[in-house]
Amino acid sequence: MESEGRKMILYFSCTGHTESAAARLQEVLRETTTQLEAGEPYSMEDIDWQVDDCRANKEQRDQLPLPSLKDHIDLSGVDTLYLGFPIWWGIPPKVIDTFLQTHVLSGTKICLFCSSGRSSINEAEEYLRTNYPDINWAKGIRYHRAMSDTELSNWANA
């Protein structure tokens, strides 16, 4: 009988909301949690969407190169990856593109979770499925604190 591969929770967070979601998911799933970090950390000024020329706005509009990663993430043996991020302008932050373009993900099921004040995960899922069609995407969720452990577990194990 084949042994089940490793599962990992990987998240990108600037303000702590997605980090909280990842921590809650870790409590429910009892899986390894790793933070995905940009090579150049984001300041609050970098992510101030009300400032038209802030770094994040420029990145999201493809006016800057993709941000680098602080570290390469070891995905050895990972067959299910729970990938979390905040929604920026309807889609994932561009650091997620960097991660997807610099890591081998064939054979890995990716389950998306996001944090957002108002946006659903639908546009982000569509963006990722369109731009990375060879990845095995599972249905994502928009995390909120009122989610029960059962809801999280059911989503994660679907």
CSV table of N, CA and C in Angstrom, one decimal:
chain,number,residue,atom,x,y,z
A,1,MET,N,0.8,-1.2,0.0
A,1,MET,CA,0.0,0.0,0.0
A,1,MET,C,0.9,1.2,0.0
A,2,GLU,N,0.5,2.2,-0.9
A,2,GLU,CA,1.3,3.4,-0.9
A,2,GLU,C,1.1,4.3,0.3
A,3,SER,N,2.1,4.9,0.8
A,3,SER,CA,1.9,5.8,1.9
A,3,SER,C,1.4,7.2,1.4
A,4,GLU,N,0.6,7.8,2.3
A,4,GLU,CA,0.1,9.2,1.9
A,4,GLU,C,1.2,10.2,2.0
A,5,GLY,N,1.3,11.1,1.0
A,5,GLY,CA,2.3,12.1,1.0
A,5,GLY,C,2.1,13.1,2.1
A,6,ARG,N,3.0,14.0,2.2
A,6,ARG,CA,3.0,15.0,3.2
A,6,ARG,C,2.1,16.2,2.8
A,7,LYS,N,1.5,16.8,3.8
A,7,LYS,CA,0.7,18.0,3.6
A,7,LYS,C,1.4,19.2,4.2
A,8,MET,N,1.2,20.3,3.6
A,8,MET,CA,1.8,21.6,4.2
A,8,MET,C,0.9,22.7,4.0
A,9,ILE,N,0.9,23.6,5.0
A,9,ILE,CA,0.2,24.9,4.9
A,9,ILE,C,1.2,25.9,4.7
A,10,LEU,N,1.1,26.6,3.6
A,10,LEU,CA,2.0,27.7,3.2
A,10,LEU,C,1.2,29.0,3.0
A,11,TYR,N,1.6,30.1,3.6
A,11,TYR,CA,0.9,31.3,3.5
A,11,TYR,C,1.7,32.5,3.4
A,12,PHE,N,1.2,33.5,2.7
A,12,PHE,CA,1.8,34.8,2.6
A,12,PHE,C,0.9,35.8,3.3
A,13,SER,N,1.5,36.6,4.2
A,13,SER,CA,0.7,37.5,5.0
A,13,SER,C,1.5,38.8,5.3
A,14,CYS,N,0.8,39.9,5.2
A,14,CYS,CA,1.5,41.2,5.5
A,14,CYS,C,0.9,41.8,6.8
A,15,THR,N,-0.4,41.7,7.0
A,15,THR,CA,-1.0,42.4,8.1
A,15,THR,C,-1.4,41.4,9.2
A,16,GLY,N,-1.2,40.1,9.0
A,16,GLY,CA,-1.5,39.2,10.0
A,16,GLY,C,-2.8,38.4,9.8
A,17,HIS,N,-3.7,38.9,8.9
A,17,HIS,CA,-5.0,38.2,8.7
A,17,HIS,C,-4.8,36.8,8.2
A,18,THR,N,-4.0,36.7,7.1
A,18,THR,CA,-3.8,35.4,6.5
A,18,THR,C,-3.0,34.5,7.5
A,19,GLU,N,-2.1,35.1,8.2
A,19,GLU,CA,-1.3,34.3,9.2
A,19,GLU,C,-2.3,33.7,10.2
A,20,SER,N,-3.3,34.5,10.7
A,20,SER,CA,-4.2,34.0,11.6
A,20,SER,C,-5.0,32.8,11.0
A,21,ALA,N,-5.4,32.9,9.7
A,21,ALA,CA,-6.1,31.9,9.0
A,21,ALA,C,-5.3,30.6,9.0
A,22,ALA,N,-4.0,30.8,8.7
A,22,ALA,CA,-3.1,29.6,8.6
A,22,ALA,C,-2.9,29.0,9.9
A,23,ALA,N,-2.8,29.8,11.0
A,23,ALA,CA,-2.7,29.2,12.3
A,23,ALA,C,-3.9,28.4,12.7
A,24,ARG,N,-5.1,28.9,12.4
A,24,ARG,CA,-6.3,28.2,12.7
A,24,ARG,C,-6.4,26.9,11.9
A,25,LEU,N,-6.0,27.0,10.6
A,25,LEU,CA,-6.0,25.8,9.8
A,25,LEU,C,-5.0,24.7,10.4
A,26,GLN,N,-3.9,25.2,10.9
A,26,GLN,CA,-2.9,24.3,11.5
A,26,GLN,C,-3.5,23.7,12.7
A,27,GLU,N,-4.2,24.4,13.5
A,27,GLU,CA,-4.9,23.8,14.7
A,27,GLU,C,-5.8,22.7,14.3
A,28,VAL,N,-6.6,22.9,13.2
A,28,VAL,CA,-7.6,21.9,12.8
A,28,VAL,C,-6.9,20.7,12.1
A,29,LEU,N,-5.9,21.0,11.2
A,29,LEU,CA,-5.4,19.9,10.4
A,29,LEU,C,-4.1,19.2,11.0
A,30,ARG,N,-3.5,19.9,12.0
A,30,ARG,CA,-2.2,19.4,12.6
A,30,ARG,C,-1.2,19.2,11.5
A,31,GLU,N,-1.0,20.1,10.6
A,31,GLU,CA,0.0,20.0,9.5
A,31,GLU,C,1.0,21.1,9.7
A,32,THR,N,2.2,20.9,9.0
A,32,THR,CA,3.3,21.9,9.1
A,32,THR,C,2.8,23.2,8.4
A,33,THR,N,3.2,24.3,9.1
A,33,THR,CA,2.9,25.6,8.6
A,33,THR,C,4.2,26.3,8.3
A,34,THR,N,4.2,27.0,7.1
A,34,THR,CA,5.4,27.7,6.7
A,34,THR,C,5.0,29.0,6.1
A,35,GLN,N,5.7,30.1,6.4
A,35,GLN,CA,5.4,31.4,5.9
A,35,GLN,C,6.2,31.7,4.6
A,36,LEU,N,5.5,32.1,3.6
A,36,LEU,CA,6.1,32.5,2.3
A,36,LEU,C,6.4,34.0,2.5
A,37,GLU,N,7.7,34.4,2.3
A,37,GLU,CA,8.1,35.8,2.5
A,37,GLU,C,8.7,36.3,1.2
A,38,ALA,N,8.4,37.6,1.0
A,38,ALA,CA,9.0,38.3,-0.2
A,38,ALA,C,10.5,38.6,0.2
A,39,GLY,N,11.3,38.6,-0.8
A,39,GLY,CA,12.7,38.9,-0.6
A,39,GLY,C,12.9,40.3,0.0
A,40,GLU,N,12.1,41.2,-0.5
A,40,GLU,CA,12.1,42.6,0.1
A,40,GLU,C,10.7,42.7,0.9
A,41,PRO,N,10.8,42.7,2.2
A,41,PRO,CA,9.5,42.7,2.9
A,41,PRO,C,8.7,43.9,2.6
A,42,TYR,N,7.4,43.8,2.7
A,42,TYR,CA,6.4,44.9,2.4
A,42,TYR,C,6.2,45.7,3.7
A,43,SER,N,6.3,47.0,3.5
A,43,SER,CA,6.0,47.9,4.6
A,43,SER,C,4.5,48.3,4.5
A,44,MET,N,4.0,48.9,5.5
A,44,MET,CA,2.6,49.3,5.4
A,44,MET,C,2.4,50.3,4.2
A,45,GLU,N,3.4,51.1,4.0
A,45,GLU,CA,3.3,52.1,2.9
A,45,GLU,C,3.3,51.3,1.5
A,46,ASP,N,4.0,50.2,1.5
A,46,ASP,CA,4.0,49.4,0.2
A,46,ASP,C,2.7,48.8,-0.1
A,47,ILE,N,1.8,48.6,0.9
A,47,ILE,CA,0.6,48.0,0.6
A,47,ILE,C,-0.6,48.9,0.8
A,48,ASP,N,-0.4,50.2,0.8
A,48,ASP,CA,-1.5,51.2,1.0
A,48,ASP,C,-2.2,51.4,-0.3
A,49,TRP,N,-3.2,50.6,-0.6
A,49,TRP,CA,-3.9,50.7,-1.8
A,49,TRP,C,-4.5,52.0,-2.2
A,50,GLN,N,-4.6,52.9,-1.2
A,50,GLN,CA,-5.1,54.3,-1.5
A,50,GLN,C,-4.0,55.2,-2.2
A,51,VAL,N,-2.8,54.7,-2.1
A,51,VAL,CA,-1.7,55.5,-2.8
A,51,VAL,C,-1.4,54.8,-4.1
A,52,ASP,N,-1.8,55.5,-5.2
A,52,ASP,CA,-1.8,54.9,-6.5
A,52,ASP,C,-0.4,54.3,-6.9
A,53,ASP,N,0.7,55.0,-6.5
A,53,ASP,CA,2.0,54.4,-6.9
A,53,ASP,C,2.7,53.6,-5.8
A,54,CYS,N,1.9,53.1,-4.9
A,54,CYS,CA,2.6,52.2,-3.9
A,54,CYS,C,3.1,51.0,-4.6
A,55,ARG,N,4.0,50.3,-3.9
A,55,ARG,CA,4.7,49.1,-4.5
A,55,ARG,C,3.6,48.0,-4.9
A,56,ALA,N,2.7,47.7,-4.0
A,56,ALA,CA,1.8,46.7,-4.3
A,56,ALA,C,0.9,47.0,-5.5
A,57,ASN,N,0.4,48.3,-5.6
A,57,ASN,CA,-0.4,48.7,-6.8
A,57,ASN,C,0.4,48.5,-8.0
A,58,LYS,N,1.6,48.9,-8.0
A,58,LYS,CA,2.5,48.8,-9.2
A,58,LYS,C,2.7,47.3,-9.6
A,59,GLU,N,2.9,46.5,-8.6
A,59,GLU,CA,3.1,45.1,-8.9
A,59,GLU,C,1.9,44.5,-9.4
A,60,GLN,N,0.7,44.8,-8.8
A,60,GLN,CA,-0.5,44.2,-9.3
A,60,GLN,C,-0.9,44.6,-10.7
A,61,ARG,N,-0.4,45.8,-11.1
A,61,ARG,CA,-0.7,46.3,-12.5
A,61,ARG,C,0.5,45.9,-13.4
A,62,ASP,N,1.4,45.0,-13.0
A,62,ASP,CA,2.5,44.5,-13.8
A,62,ASP,C,3.4,45.7,-14.2
A,63,GLN,N,3.5,46.7,-13.4
A,63,GLN,CA,4.5,47.8,-13.7
A,63,GLN,C,5.8,47.6,-13.0
A,64,LEU,N,5.9,46.6,-12.2
A,64,LEU,CA,7.2,46.2,-11.6
A,64,LEU,C,7.5,44.7,-11.9
A,65,PRO,N,8.7,44.3,-11.8
A,65,PRO,CA,9.0,42.8,-12.0
A,65,PRO,C,8.3,42.1,-10.8
A,66,LEU,N,8.1,40.8,-11.0
A,66,LEU,CA,7.6,40.0,-9.9
A,66,LEU,C,8.6,40.1,-8.7
A,67,PRO,N,8.0,40.2,-7.5
A,67,PRO,CA,8.9,40.2,-6.3
A,67,PRO,C,9.6,38.9,-6.1
A,68,SER,N,10.8,39.0,-5.5
A,68,SER,CA,11.6,37.8,-5.3
A,68,SER,C,11.1,37.2,-4.0
A,69,LEU,N,11.5,36.0,-3.7
A,69,LEU,CA,11.2,35.3,-2.5
A,69,LEU,C,12.4,35.3,-1.6
A,70,LYS,N,12.1,35.4,-0.3
A,70,LYS,CA,13.2,35.4,0.7
A,70,LYS,C,13.9,34.0,0.7
A,71,ASP,N,13.1,32.9,0.6
A,71,ASP,CA,13.7,31.6,0.6
A,71,ASP,C,13.0,30.7,-0.4
A,72,HIS,N,13.7,29.7,-0.9
A,72,HIS,CA,13.0,28.6,-1.6
A,72,HIS,C,12.3,27.7,-0.6
A,73,ILE,N,11.1,27.3,-0.9
A,73,ILE,CA,10.3,26.5,0.0
A,73,ILE,C,10.6,25.0,-0.4
A,74,ASP,N,10.9,24.2,0.6
A,74,ASP,CA,11.2,22.8,0.4
A,74,ASP,C,9.8,22.0,0.4
A,75,LEU,N,9.5,21.6,-0.8
A,75,LEU,CA,8.2,20.8,-1.0
A,75,LEU,C,8.4,19.3,-1.2
A,76,SER,N,9.6,18.9,-0.7
A,76,SER,CA,9.9,17.4,-0.9
A,76,SER,C,8.8,16.6,-0.2
A,77,GLY,N,8.2,15.7,-1.0
A,77,GLY,CA,7.2,14.8,-0.5
A,77,GLY,C,5.9,15.4,-0.3
A,78,VAL,N,5.7,16.7,-0.6
A,78,VAL,CA,4.4,17.3,-0.3
A,78,VAL,C,3.4,16.9,-1.5
A,79,ASP,N,2.3,16.3,-1.2
A,79,ASP,CA,1.3,16.0,-2.2
A,79,ASP,C,0.1,16.9,-2.1
A,80,THR,N,-0.1,17.6,-1.0
A,80,THR,CA,-1.2,18.5,-0.8
A,80,THR,C,-0.7,19.7,-0.1
A,81,LEU,N,-0.9,20.9,-0.8
A,81,LEU,CA,-0.4,22.2,-0.3
A,81,LEU,C,-1.6,23.1,-0.1
A,82,TYR,N,-1.8,23.6,1.1
A,82,TYR,CA,-2.8,24.6,1.4
A,82,TYR,C,-2.1,25.9,1.3
A,83,LEU,N,-2.5,26.7,0.3
A,83,LEU,CA,-1.8,27.9,-0.1
A,83,LEU,C,-2.7,29.1,0.2
A,84,GLY,N,-2.2,29.9,1.2
A,84,GLY,CA,-3.0,31.1,1.7
A,84,GLY,C,-2.4,32.4,1.3
A,85,PHE,N,-3.3,33.4,1.1
A,85,PHE,CA,-2.8,34.7,0.8
A,85,PHE,C,-4.0,35.7,1.0
A,86,PRO,N,-3.7,37.0,1.1
A,86,PRO,CA,-4.7,38.0,1.1
A,86,PRO,C,-5.1,38.3,-0.3
A,87,ILE,N,-6.3,38.8,-0.5
A,87,ILE,CA,-6.8,39.2,-1.8
A,87,ILE,C,-6.3,40.7,-2.0
A,88,TRP,N,-5.6,40.9,-3.1
A,88,TRP,CA,-5.1,42.2,-3.4
A,88,TRP,C,-5.7,42.6,-4.8
A,89,TRP,N,-6.6,43.5,-4.8
A,89,TRP,CA,-7.2,44.0,-6.1
A,89,TRP,C,-7.9,42.8,-6.8
A,90,GLY,N,-8.5,41.9,-6.1
A,90,GLY,CA,-9.3,40.8,-6.6
A,90,GLY,C,-8.5,39.5,-6.8
A,91,ILE,N,-7.2,39.6,-6.8
A,91,ILE,CA,-6.3,38.4,-7.1
A,91,ILE,C,-5.3,38.3,-6.1
A,92,PRO,N,-4.5,37.2,-6.1
A,92,PRO,CA,-3.4,37.0,-5.2
A,92,PRO,C,-2.3,38.0,-5.4
A,93,PRO,N,-1.6,38.4,-4.3
A,93,PRO,CA,-0.4,39.2,-4.5
A,93,PRO,C,0.6,38.6,-5.4
A,94,LYS,N,1.3,39.4,-6.1
A,94,LYS,CA,2.2,38.8,-7.2
A,94,LYS,C,3.3,37.9,-6.6
A,95,VAL,N,3.6,38.0,-5.3
A,95,VAL,CA,4.6,37.1,-4.7
A,95,VAL,C,4.1,35.6,-4.9
A,96,ILE,N,2.8,35.4,-5.0
A,96,ILE,CA,2.2,34.1,-5.2
A,96,ILE,C,2.6,33.6,-6.6
A,97,ASP,N,2.6,34.5,-7.6
A,97,ASP,CA,3.0,34.2,-9.0
A,97,ASP,C,4.5,33.7,-8.9
A,98,THR,N,5.3,34.5,-8.2
A,98,THR,CA,6.7,34.1,-8.1
A,98,THR,C,6.9,32.7,-7.5
A,99,PHE,N,6.2,32.4,-6.5
A,99,PHE,CA,6.2,31.1,-5.9
A,99,PHE,C,5.8,30.0,-6.9
A,100,LEU,N,4.7,30.2,-7.6
A,100,LEU,CA,4.2,29.2,-8.6
A,100,LEU,C,5.2,29.0,-9.7
A,101,GLN,N,5.9,30.1,-10.1
A,101,GLN,CA,6.8,30.0,-11.2
A,101,GLN,C,8.2,29.5,-10.9
A,102,THR,N,8.5,29.4,-9.6
A,102,THR,CA,9.9,29.0,-9.2
A,102,THR,C,9.9,27.7,-8.4
A,103,HIS,N,8.8,27.0,-8.3
A,103,HIS,CA,8.7,25.7,-7.6
A,103,HIS,C,8.0,24.7,-8.5
A,104,VAL,N,8.5,23.4,-8.4
A,104,VAL,CA,8.0,22.3,-9.1
A,104,VAL,C,6.7,21.9,-8.4
A,105,LEU,N,5.6,21.9,-9.0
A,105,LEU,CA,4.3,21.6,-8.4
A,105,LEU,C,3.6,20.5,-9.1
A,106,SER,N,4.2,19.8,-10.0
A,106,SER,CA,3.5,18.7,-10.7
A,106,SER,C,3.3,17.6,-9.6
A,107,GLY,N,2.1,17.0,-9.7
A,107,GLY,CA,1.7,16.0,-8.7
A,107,GLY,C,1.3,16.5,-7.4
A,108,THR,N,1.2,17.8,-7.2
A,108,THR,CA,0.8,18.4,-5.9
A,108,THR,C,-0.6,19.0,-6.1
A,109,LYS,N,-1.5,18.7,-5.2
A,109,LYS,CA,-2.8,19.3,-5.2
A,109,LYS,C,-2.7,20.5,-4.4
A,110,ILE,N,-3.2,21.6,-4.9
A,110,ILE,CA,-3.1,22.9,-4.2
A,110,ILE,C,-4.5,23.4,-3.8
A,111,CYS,N,-4.7,23.6,-2.5
A,111,CYS,CA,-6.0,24.0,-2.0
A,111,CYS,C,-5.8,25.5,-1.5
A,112,LEU,N,-6.5,26.4,-2.1
A,112,LEU,CA,-6.3,27.8,-1.8
A,112,LEU,C,-7.2,28.2,-0.7
A,113,PHE,N,-6.7,29.1,0.2
A,113,PHE,CA,-7.5,29.8,1.1
A,113,PHE,C,-7.0,31.3,1.1
A,114,CYS,N,-8.0,32.2,1.4
A,114,CYS,CA,-7.6,33.6,1.3
A,114,CYS,C,-8.2,34.3,2.5
A,115,SER,N,-7.7,35.5,2.7
A,115,SER,CA,-8.3,36.4,3.7
A,115,SER,C,-8.7,37.7,2.9
A,116,SER,N,-9.8,38.2,3.2
A,116,SER,CA,-10.3,39.4,2.5
A,116,SER,C,-11.4,40.1,3.3
A,117,GLY,N,-11.4,41.4,3.3
A,117,GLY,CA,-12.5,42.1,3.9
A,117,GLY,C,-13.8,42.0,3.2
A,118,ARG,N,-13.7,42.0,1.9
A,118,ARG,CA,-15.0,42.0,1.1
A,118,ARG,C,-14.9,41.0,-0.1
A,119,SER,N,-13.8,40.8,-0.7
A,119,SER,CA,-13.7,40.1,-1.9
A,119,SER,C,-13.9,38.6,-1.7
A,120,SER,N,-14.5,37.9,-2.6
A,120,SER,CA,-14.6,36.4,-2.6
A,120,SER,C,-13.3,35.9,-3.2
A,121,ILE,N,-13.1,34.6,-3.1
A,121,ILE,CA,-11.9,34.0,-3.7
A,121,ILE,C,-12.1,33.7,-5.2
A,122,ASN,N,-13.3,33.9,-5.7
A,122,ASN,CA,-13.6,33.5,-7.1
A,122,ASN,C,-12.7,34.0,-8.1
A,123,GLU,N,-12.4,35.3,-8.1
A,123,GLU,CA,-11.6,36.0,-9.1
A,123,GLU,C,-10.1,35.5,-9.0
A,124,ALA,N,-9.7,35.3,-7.8
A,124,ALA,CA,-8.3,34.8,-7.5
A,124,ALA,C,-8.2,33.4,-8.1
A,125,GLU,N,-9.2,32.5,-7.8
A,125,GLU,CA,-9.1,31.2,-8.4
A,125,GLU,C,-9.1,31.2,-9.9
A,126,GLU,N,-9.9,32.0,-10.5
A,126,GLU,CA,-10.0,32.1,-11.9
A,126,GLU,C,-8.6,32.6,-12.5
A,127,TYR,N,-8.1,33.6,-11.9
A,127,TYR,CA,-6.8,34.1,-12.3
A,127,TYR,C,-5.7,33.0,-12.2
A,128,LEU,N,-5.6,32.2,-11.1
A,128,LEU,CA,-4.6,31.2,-11.0
A,128,LEU,C,-4.9,30.0,-11.9
A,129,ARG,N,-6.1,29.6,-12.1
A,129,ARG,CA,-6.4,28.5,-13.0
A,129,ARG,C,-6.1,28.9,-14.5
A,130,THR,N,-6.3,30.1,-14.8
A,130,THR,CA,-6.1,30.6,-16.2
A,130,THR,C,-4.6,30.7,-16.4
A,131,ASN,N,-3.8,31.3,-15.5
A,131,ASN,CA,-2.4,31.5,-15.6
A,131,ASN,C,-1.5,30.3,-15.4
A,132,TYR,N,-2.1,29.3,-14.6
A,132,TYR,CA,-1.3,28.1,-14.3
A,132,TYR,C,-2.2,26.9,-14.5
A,133,PRO,N,-2.6,26.6,-15.7
A,133,PRO,CA,-3.5,25.5,-16.0
A,133,PRO,C,-3.0,24.1,-15.7
A,134,ASP,N,-1.7,23.9,-15.6
A,134,ASP,CA,-1.2,22.6,-15.4
A,134,ASP,C,-1.1,22.2,-13.9
A,135,ILE,N,-1.5,23.1,-13.1
A,135,ILE,CA,-1.5,22.8,-11.6
A,135,ILE,C,-2.9,22.2,-11.2
A,136,ASN,N,-2.8,21.2,-10.3
A,136,ASN,CA,-4.0,20.5,-9.8
A,136,ASN,C,-4.6,21.4,-8.7
A,137,TRP,N,-5.6,22.3,-9.1
A,137,TRP,CA,-6.2,23.2,-8.2
A,137,TRP,C,-7.4,22.5,-7.6
A,138,ALA,N,-7.6,22.6,-6.3
A,138,ALA,CA,-8.8,22.2,-5.6
A,138,ALA,C,-9.6,23.5,-5.3
A,139,LYS,N,-10.9,23.3,-4.9
A,139,LYS,CA,-11.8,24.4,-4.6
A,139,LYS,C,-11.2,25.2,-3.4
A,140,GLY,N,-11.1,26.5,-3.5
A,140,GLY,CA,-10.6,27.3,-2.5
A,140,GLY,C,-11.7,27.8,-1.6
A,141,ILE,N,-11.3,28.5,-0.5
A,141,ILE,CA,-12.3,29.1,0.5
A,141,ILE,C,-11.8,30.5,0.9
A,142,ARG,N,-12.7,31.3,1.2
A,142,ARG,CA,-12.4,32.6,1.8
A,142,ARG,C,-12.6,32.4,3.3
A,143,TYR,N,-11.5,32.5,4.0
A,143,TYR,CA,-11.5,32.2,5.5
A,143,TYR,C,-12.2,33.4,6.2
A,144,HIS,N,-12.9,33.0,7.2
A,144,HIS,CA,-13.5,34.0,8.2
A,144,HIS,C,-13.5,33.3,9.6
A,145,ARG,N,-13.3,34.2,10.6
A,145,ARG,CA,-13.1,33.7,11.9
A,145,ARG,C,-14.3,32.8,12.5
A,146,ALA,N,-15.5,33.0,11.9
A,146,ALA,CA,-16.6,32.3,12.4
A,146,ALA,C,-16.7,30.9,11.8
A,147,MET,N,-15.8,30.5,11.0
A,147,MET,CA,-15.8,29.2,10.4
A,147,MET,C,-15.6,28.1,11.5
A,148,SER,N,-16.4,27.1,11.5
A,148,SER,CA,-16.2,26.0,12.5
A,148,SER,C,-15.1,25.1,12.1
A,149,ASP,N,-14.6,24.4,13.0
A,149,ASP,CA,-13.5,23.4,12.8
A,149,ASP,C,-14.0,22.4,11.7
A,150,THR,N,-15.3,22.0,11.8
A,150,THR,CA,-15.9,21.0,10.9
A,150,THR,C,-15.9,21.6,9.5
A,151,GLU,N,-16.2,22.9,9.3
A,151,GLU,CA,-16.2,23.5,8.0
A,151,GLU,C,-14.8,23.5,7.4
A,152,LEU,N,-13.8,23.9,8.2
A,152,LEU,CA,-12.4,23.9,7.7
A,152,LEU,C,-12.0,22.5,7.4
A,153,SER,N,-12.3,21.5,8.2
A,153,SER,CA,-11.8,20.1,8.0
A,153,SER,C,-12.5,19.6,6.8
A,154,ASN,N,-13.8,19.8,6.6
A,154,ASN,CA,-14.5,19.3,5.4
A,154,ASN,C,-13.9,19.9,4.1
A,155,TRP,N,-13.6,21.2,4.1
A,155,TRP,CA,-13.0,21.8,3.0
A,155,TRP,C,-11.6,21.2,2.7
A,156,ALA,N,-10.8,21.1,3.8
A,156,ALA,CA,-9.4,20.6,3.6
A,156,ALA,C,-9.3,19.2,3.2
A,157,ASN,N,-10.3,18.4,3.5
A,157,ASN,CA,-10.3,17.0,3.2
A,157,ASN,C,-11.2,16.6,2.0
A,158,ALA,N,-11.7,17.6,1.3
A,158,ALA,CA,-12.6,17.3,0.1
A,158,ALA,C,-11.8,16.8,-1.1
